[in-house]
Amino acid sequence: MHFVFTPPGESSAGLLDLPWAEPLGDWDDERLVEIRQRGLSRHTVRFVAEGGVVYAMKELDARLARREYRLLRRLGELGLPAVEVTGVVVDRPDLDAILVTRFLDFSSSYRALFANARYGHPTDRLLDALVELLVRLHLAGFMWGDCSLSNVLFRMDAGAFAAYLVDAETAELHPSLSEGQRGYDLSLARERIAGELFDLAAAGTLPVEVDPIDVADDTVRRYRGLWDELTREEVLRPDEQRYRIAERLRRINSLGFDVDEVELVDAGPSGARLRVRTRVAEPGHHRRILMARTGLDAQENQARRLLNDIAAYRGHLERVRGGPVPEVVASNRWLAEVYEPVVTAVPAGLRDRLDDVELFHEVLEHRWFLSERAGRDVGTSAAARDYFASVLPEVPEDLTETGRAPDMSG
């Protein structure tokens, strides 16, 4: 019998005295635990609690086990969302090997999430998370070969749904993927997702208005849209960067994704190449992030727009400085150099028409409109002046009068 465990530690060392010489299904050990939110598996899978950690044990062919062990280790090295592999046990007399992974704490299968009323049948958010996972894997040259809801665990993390790969038996890792390889993965994902949702419908846990075929087709559309936004070559001239970044973020938002990071890479005299990283977030996430970074209290859509502007401003600062700018520095400079000058410049007679955050949001929308018409970034200051002169005076005063105290002077 051959044990390969990495990294070594007290908890994994404590696994060595498990009954490895017996079939996994026959184990009778006090450390075995039941995981109610576990997903389905074609193999025998059992869970063991040791040293305060829960491990998943999967029994499968030794060749597949060794291969999956190597692939999961590589995914971990690349920082991609996948379960953490702990070890593999091979050369068990007359028995298949056992792959050992660390159970993903606070995670659930898609079946458990659909069965739990708390999540309100989160079809869209789960599929967004799955699409983002598949895109990230493909960008790394990872051909899954078995993409499905069943081979993913979902976890709530800081208000966001994140998808983690849990099965890599059929996967392949290449320097990059061809369009045909990606298409194969996507076609298989469509077929599997439709089948899994039909299973939920048969079990009565899928909302009657959800059509499995439509959802599967929509998954393909979401993937293609996100792949295009994340991989399309786009060089931005210095004088158009803020406008074009804002435009790009708008499109990503319209696909149902949020931008977590914006990066500009110098491309010489022609300008800079734009790269973005996305995440899937729950309502309220942007409000919390904006409050933490700037102290501004905003509604969710307002906060999303302001965070996009901060991200674009940070990219501008990094280009000017020629190096990275910490997030906290960019947020504070944006507050002092962009947001506050606009708010303080509102004409006195128009100050009560809108609250400060909504007013700034409107200025950003107006800047986008003017820049789109001009074909270049007109800048926030110019957009604010034009907004104060042509738009804000037309905002009805009665939009804010319900929040004012009555006039008792007469």
XYZ file of C-alpha atoms in Angstrom:
410
model
C 0.000 0.000 0.000
C 1.345 3.396 -1.002
C 0.397 6.679 0.724
C 1.102 10.075 -0.846
C -0.011 12.999 1.306
C 0.765 16.667 0.808
C 1.218 18.912 2.603
C 2.152 16.857 5.664
C 0.469 17.796 8.907
C -0.991 16.411 12.074
C -4.502 16.060 10.713
C -3.475 14.261 7.520
C -1.043 12.088 9.464
C -3.972 11.044 11.629
C -5.613 9.512 8.553
C -2.974 6.806 8.261
C -4.706 4.438 10.693
C -7.993 4.360 8.774
C -9.015 0.898 7.465
C -7.411 1.359 4.045
C -7.258 -2.397 3.382
C -11.083 -2.574 3.323
C -13.469 -1.342 0.609
C -14.466 2.248 1.336
C -18.148 1.334 1.458
C -17.453 -1.160 4.276
C -15.615 1.224 6.568
C -16.859 1.391 10.150
C -14.884 4.073 11.923
C -16.008 6.571 14.550
C -14.500 9.399 12.514
C -16.915 8.889 9.601
C -19.399 11.747 9.285
C -22.430 12.480 7.111
C -22.497 15.619 4.950
C -26.098 16.491 4.138
C -25.255 19.108 1.521
C -22.923 16.823 -0.439
C -23.427 16.338 -4.156
C -23.970 13.169 -6.147
C -21.054 11.026 -7.312
C -20.615 8.068 -9.628
C -18.061 6.670 -7.170
C -18.222 5.683 -3.530
C -17.533 8.818 -1.485
C -17.357 9.037 2.307
C -16.320 11.762 4.737
C -13.938 11.591 7.687
C -13.412 14.167 10.430
C -9.844 14.182 11.723
C -7.990 16.851 13.668
C -10.778 19.398 13.224
C -10.807 18.966 9.437
C -13.324 17.090 7.261
C -11.897 15.057 4.394
C -13.682 13.544 1.401
C -12.593 10.021 0.415
C -13.330 8.937 -3.167
C -12.678 5.379 -4.339
C -11.734 5.063 -8.005
C -9.361 3.438 -10.457
C -5.720 3.986 -9.481
C -4.759 5.512 -12.837
C -7.577 8.053 -12.602
C -6.812 8.743 -8.943
C -3.147 9.519 -9.637
C -4.118 11.734 -12.553
C -6.761 13.643 -10.623
C -4.324 14.088 -7.735
C -1.786 15.741 -10.064
C -4.391 17.930 -11.752
C -5.923 19.173 -8.493
C -2.464 20.011 -7.174
C -1.781 21.993 -10.337
C -5.075 23.870 -10.040
C -4.115 24.789 -6.482
C -0.736 26.089 -7.677
C -2.502 28.204 -10.299
C -4.870 29.629 -7.689
C -7.972 28.337 -9.479
C -11.165 27.511 -7.549
C -11.038 23.772 -6.827
C -11.130 21.527 -3.803
C -7.790 21.145 -2.034
C -6.253 17.729 -2.635
C -4.590 16.165 0.394
C -3.347 12.810 -0.857
C -3.909 9.575 -2.696
C -3.684 5.988 -1.489
C -2.769 3.446 -4.180
C -1.617 -0.176 -4.378
C -4.378 -1.313 -2.057
C -4.541 -5.132 -2.347
C -7.282 -6.022 -4.879
C -8.926 -2.621 -4.343
C -9.204 0.666 -6.201
C -7.266 3.695 -5.033
C -8.696 6.399 -2.752
C -8.301 10.093 -3.481
C -8.364 12.312 -0.387
C -9.481 15.941 -0.632
C -10.303 18.481 2.021
C -14.023 19.127 2.191
C -14.869 22.703 1.236
C -16.238 24.235 4.427
C -19.604 26.013 4.221
C -20.203 24.727 0.698
C -23.311 23.151 -0.787
C -24.300 21.230 -3.871
C -26.714 22.760 -6.344
C -29.349 20.243 -5.213
C -29.076 21.389 -1.602
C -29.328 25.044 -2.632
C -32.442 24.486 -4.732
C -34.029 22.514 -1.907
C -33.360 25.297 0.627
C -35.990 28.048 0.471
C -33.513 30.544 1.945
C -31.759 30.818 -1.425
C -34.966 31.399 -3.385
C -34.125 29.010 -6.233
C -30.948 30.875 -7.261
C -30.778 29.611 -10.843
C -29.204 32.735 -12.348
C -26.561 33.251 -9.678
C -25.480 29.600 -9.677
C -25.157 29.541 -13.450
C -23.219 32.807 -13.426
C -20.805 31.289 -10.912
C -20.468 28.089 -12.975
C -19.846 30.058 -16.178
C -17.211 32.162 -14.473
C -15.485 29.020 -13.182
C -15.486 27.446 -16.644
C -14.099 30.615 -18.233
C -11.322 30.845 -15.636
C -10.389 27.198 -16.182
C -10.312 27.646 -19.944
C -8.159 30.748 -19.684
C -5.646 28.629 -17.740
C -5.653 25.925 -20.447
C -7.730 23.520 -18.367
C -10.134 21.372 -20.394
C -12.627 19.978 -17.896
C -14.264 17.239 -19.930
C -17.042 16.814 -17.373
C -18.501 20.231 -16.643
C -21.816 19.982 -14.809
C -23.604 21.330 -11.776
C -22.968 17.996 -10.033
C -19.200 18.441 -10.267
C -19.245 21.809 -8.553
C -19.664 22.985 -4.972
C -21.011 26.473 -4.299
C -20.019 28.607 -1.365
C -21.174 31.946 -0.018
C -18.070 34.045 0.570
C -18.355 37.693 1.644
C -21.800 37.858 0.092
C -20.812 36.249 -3.211
C -21.535 32.867 -4.773
C -18.340 31.134 -5.806
C -18.134 27.846 -7.708
C -15.411 25.277 -6.978
C -14.468 22.305 -9.126
C -14.649 19.004 -7.224
C -14.061 16.411 -9.946
C -11.160 16.400 -12.400
C -11.090 12.748 -13.494
C -11.511 13.531 -17.190
C -9.664 16.856 -17.245
C -6.635 17.812 -19.323
C -4.193 20.677 -18.831
C -2.688 22.365 -21.906
C -0.675 25.548 -22.513
C -3.866 26.934 -24.089
C -7.136 25.588 -25.461
C -8.310 25.598 -29.044
C -11.757 26.823 -29.965
C -12.721 23.197 -30.591
C -11.653 22.095 -27.118
C -13.573 24.897 -25.482
C -16.574 24.140 -27.677
C -16.531 20.497 -26.610
C -16.535 21.474 -22.930
C -19.324 23.964 -23.496
C -21.472 21.517 -25.465
C -21.070 18.905 -22.758
C -21.919 21.454 -20.058
C -25.118 22.405 -21.882
C -26.211 18.778 -22.122
C -25.386 17.971 -18.495
C -27.005 21.112 -17.050
C -30.251 20.488 -18.926
C -30.351 16.922 -17.641
C -29.659 17.959 -14.055
C -32.391 20.582 -14.114
C -34.852 18.048 -15.545
C -33.977 15.861 -12.552
C -34.774 18.765 -10.214
C -38.058 19.333 -12.007
C -38.971 15.676 -11.557
C -38.144 15.983 -7.855
C -40.338 19.095 -7.529
C -37.517 21.423 -6.465
C -37.262 23.445 -9.693
C -39.650 26.396 -10.111
C -42.302 25.612 -12.721
C -41.395 28.738 -14.708
C -37.802 27.540 -15.205
C -37.264 25.696 -18.485
C -34.170 23.427 -18.317
C -33.457 23.770 -22.044
C -33.710 27.563 -21.946
C -31.391 27.681 -18.918
C -28.861 25.391 -20.600
C -28.925 27.508 -23.761
C -28.571 30.666 -21.677
C -25.504 29.178 -19.993
C -23.840 28.917 -23.406
C -24.740 32.535 -24.209
C -23.380 33.759 -20.884
C -20.140 31.862 -21.378
C -19.604 33.254 -24.874
C -20.391 36.784 -23.761
C -18.025 36.646 -20.804
C -15.274 34.948 -22.797
C -15.447 37.681 -25.402
C -15.329 40.481 -22.841
C -12.393 38.929 -21.004
C -10.265 37.878 -23.947
C -10.910 40.455 -26.654
C -7.811 42.431 -27.599
C -8.423 46.064 -26.691
C -5.823 48.831 -26.719
C -6.896 52.130 -25.180
C -5.394 55.491 -26.052
C -4.393 57.590 -23.031
C -7.038 60.238 -23.760
C -9.892 57.717 -23.892
C -8.994 55.292 -21.122
C -11.474 56.329 -18.432
C -14.360 56.524 -20.887
C -13.558 53.221 -22.580
C -12.968 51.409 -19.277
C -16.339 52.625 -18.007
C -17.943 51.420 -21.243
C -16.307 47.987 -20.888
C -17.438 47.650 -17.276
C -20.978 48.559 -18.285
C -21.032 45.688 -20.757
C -19.701 43.213 -18.214
C -22.308 44.380 -15.700
C -25.017 43.895 -18.312
C -23.940 40.247 -18.587
C -24.678 39.791 -14.891
C -21.070 39.961 -13.664
C -19.251 42.388 -11.417
C -15.709 43.590 -11.980
C -13.355 42.785 -9.141
C -10.149 44.179 -10.625
C -9.071 46.392 -13.514
C -5.526 46.211 -14.859
C -3.876 48.359 -17.521
C -0.715 46.993 -19.138
C 1.527 49.454 -20.971
C 1.499 48.829 -24.722
C 3.930 51.567 -25.709
C 3.010 54.704 -27.635
C -0.294 53.212 -28.762
C -1.682 53.235 -25.212
C -2.458 50.428 -22.772
C -4.085 46.994 -22.884
C -7.111 46.517 -20.665
C -7.593 43.412 -18.501
C -10.451 42.792 -16.083
C -11.296 40.135 -13.487
C -14.893 39.366 -12.578
C -16.874 37.963 -9.703
C -20.518 37.136 -9.012
C -22.042 39.046 -6.118
C -25.247 39.176 -4.100
C -27.406 42.272 -3.613
C -25.908 44.504 -0.926
C -22.339 43.523 -1.714
C -21.463 46.783 -3.467
C -22.997 48.930 -0.737
C -20.784 47.264 1.857
C -17.657 47.560 -0.264
C -18.254 51.248 -1.082
C -18.917 52.051 2.570
C -15.715 50.305 3.631
C -13.584 52.074 1.021
C -15.040 55.590 1.057
C -17.536 55.947 3.918
C -20.292 56.732 1.386
C -23.741 55.258 2.025
C -25.378 54.380 -1.294
C -28.033 52.163 -2.807
C -26.848 49.002 -4.544
C -26.981 50.251 -8.141
C -25.406 53.562 -7.141
C -22.612 51.758 -5.300
C -21.888 49.498 -8.260
C -21.545 52.524 -10.567
C -19.306 54.414 -8.143
C -17.067 51.373 -7.597
C -16.675 51.046 -11.357
C -15.567 54.679 -11.507
C -13.062 54.090 -8.703
C -11.695 51.086 -10.609
C -11.315 53.163 -13.782
C -9.644 55.975 -11.820
C -7.237 53.491 -10.243
C -6.259 52.252 -13.695
C -5.613 55.850 -14.733
C -3.413 56.449 -11.679
C -1.405 53.297 -12.332
C -0.739 54.367 -15.897
C 0.368 57.843 -14.799
C 2.590 56.472 -12.034
C 3.900 53.605 -14.119
C 3.250 51.099 -11.343
C 0.600 49.600 -9.061
C -1.514 51.843 -6.827
C -2.952 50.327 -3.608
C -6.733 50.113 -3.542
C -6.997 52.246 -0.400
C -4.855 54.995 -1.977
C -6.914 55.011 -5.162
C -10.202 55.138 -3.234
C -9.091 58.038 -1.084
C -7.709 60.009 -4.009
C -10.909 59.392 -5.972
C -12.940 60.681 -3.036
C -10.838 63.841 -2.710
C -10.102 64.546 -6.379
C -13.213 63.313 -8.196
C -16.263 62.836 -5.976
C -16.010 65.748 -3.522
C -15.211 68.433 -6.152
C -18.355 67.482 -8.068
C -20.592 67.509 -4.999
C -19.246 70.839 -3.726
C -19.650 72.416 -7.190
C -23.442 71.958 -7.264
C -25.101 75.383 -7.603
C -26.678 76.474 -4.319
C -30.177 76.755 -5.741
C -30.085 73.174 -7.029
C -28.484 71.412 -4.080
C -31.711 69.904 -2.744
C -32.853 68.350 -6.019
C -31.005 65.036 -5.434
C -28.950 63.506 -2.639
C -25.176 63.688 -3.134
C -24.613 60.068 -4.176
C -27.500 60.024 -6.647
C -26.331 63.338 -8.065
C -22.801 62.026 -8.612
C -24.218 58.862 -10.162
C -26.225 61.040 -12.563
C -23.072 62.981 -13.465
C -21.287 59.724 -14.290
C -24.194 58.669 -16.491
C -24.111 62.074 -18.173
C -20.356 61.795 -18.725
C -20.848 58.431 -20.394
C -23.568 59.885 -22.637
C -21.449 62.895 -23.630
C -18.354 60.720 -24.189
C -20.321 58.270 -26.322
C -21.559 61.154 -28.462
C -18.117 62.750 -28.716
C -16.220 59.503 -29.220
C -13.779 60.423 -26.460
C -13.751 60.836 -22.703
C -15.011 64.345 -21.912
C -13.992 64.079 -18.240
C -15.995 64.274 -15.042
C -15.547 68.008 -14.477
C -16.824 68.959 -17.915
C -19.695 66.484 -17.607
C -20.644 67.932 -14.216
C -20.740 71.499 -15.552
C -22.936 70.463 -18.453
C -25.175 68.418 -16.156
C -25.631 71.316 -13.712
C -26.527 73.626 -16.604
C -28.775 71.425 -18.725
C -30.122 68.489 -16.695
C -30.269 69.178 -12.967
C -32.521 72.269 -13.289
C -35.124 70.037 -14.967
C -35.297 67.601 -12.033
C -38.708 68.231 -10.370
C -38.440 69.730 -6.917
C -41.278 67.530 -5.678
C -39.010 64.480 -5.987
C -37.376 65.517 -2.731
C -40.060 67.528 -1.000
C -41.453 64.548 0.909
C -38.250 64.516 2.930
C -38.431 68.215 3.879
C -39.972 69.715 6.960
C -43.151 71.715 6.299
C -42.898 75.479 6.133
C -44.575 76.808 9.336
C -43.558 80.458 8.907
C -46.862 81.532 7.392
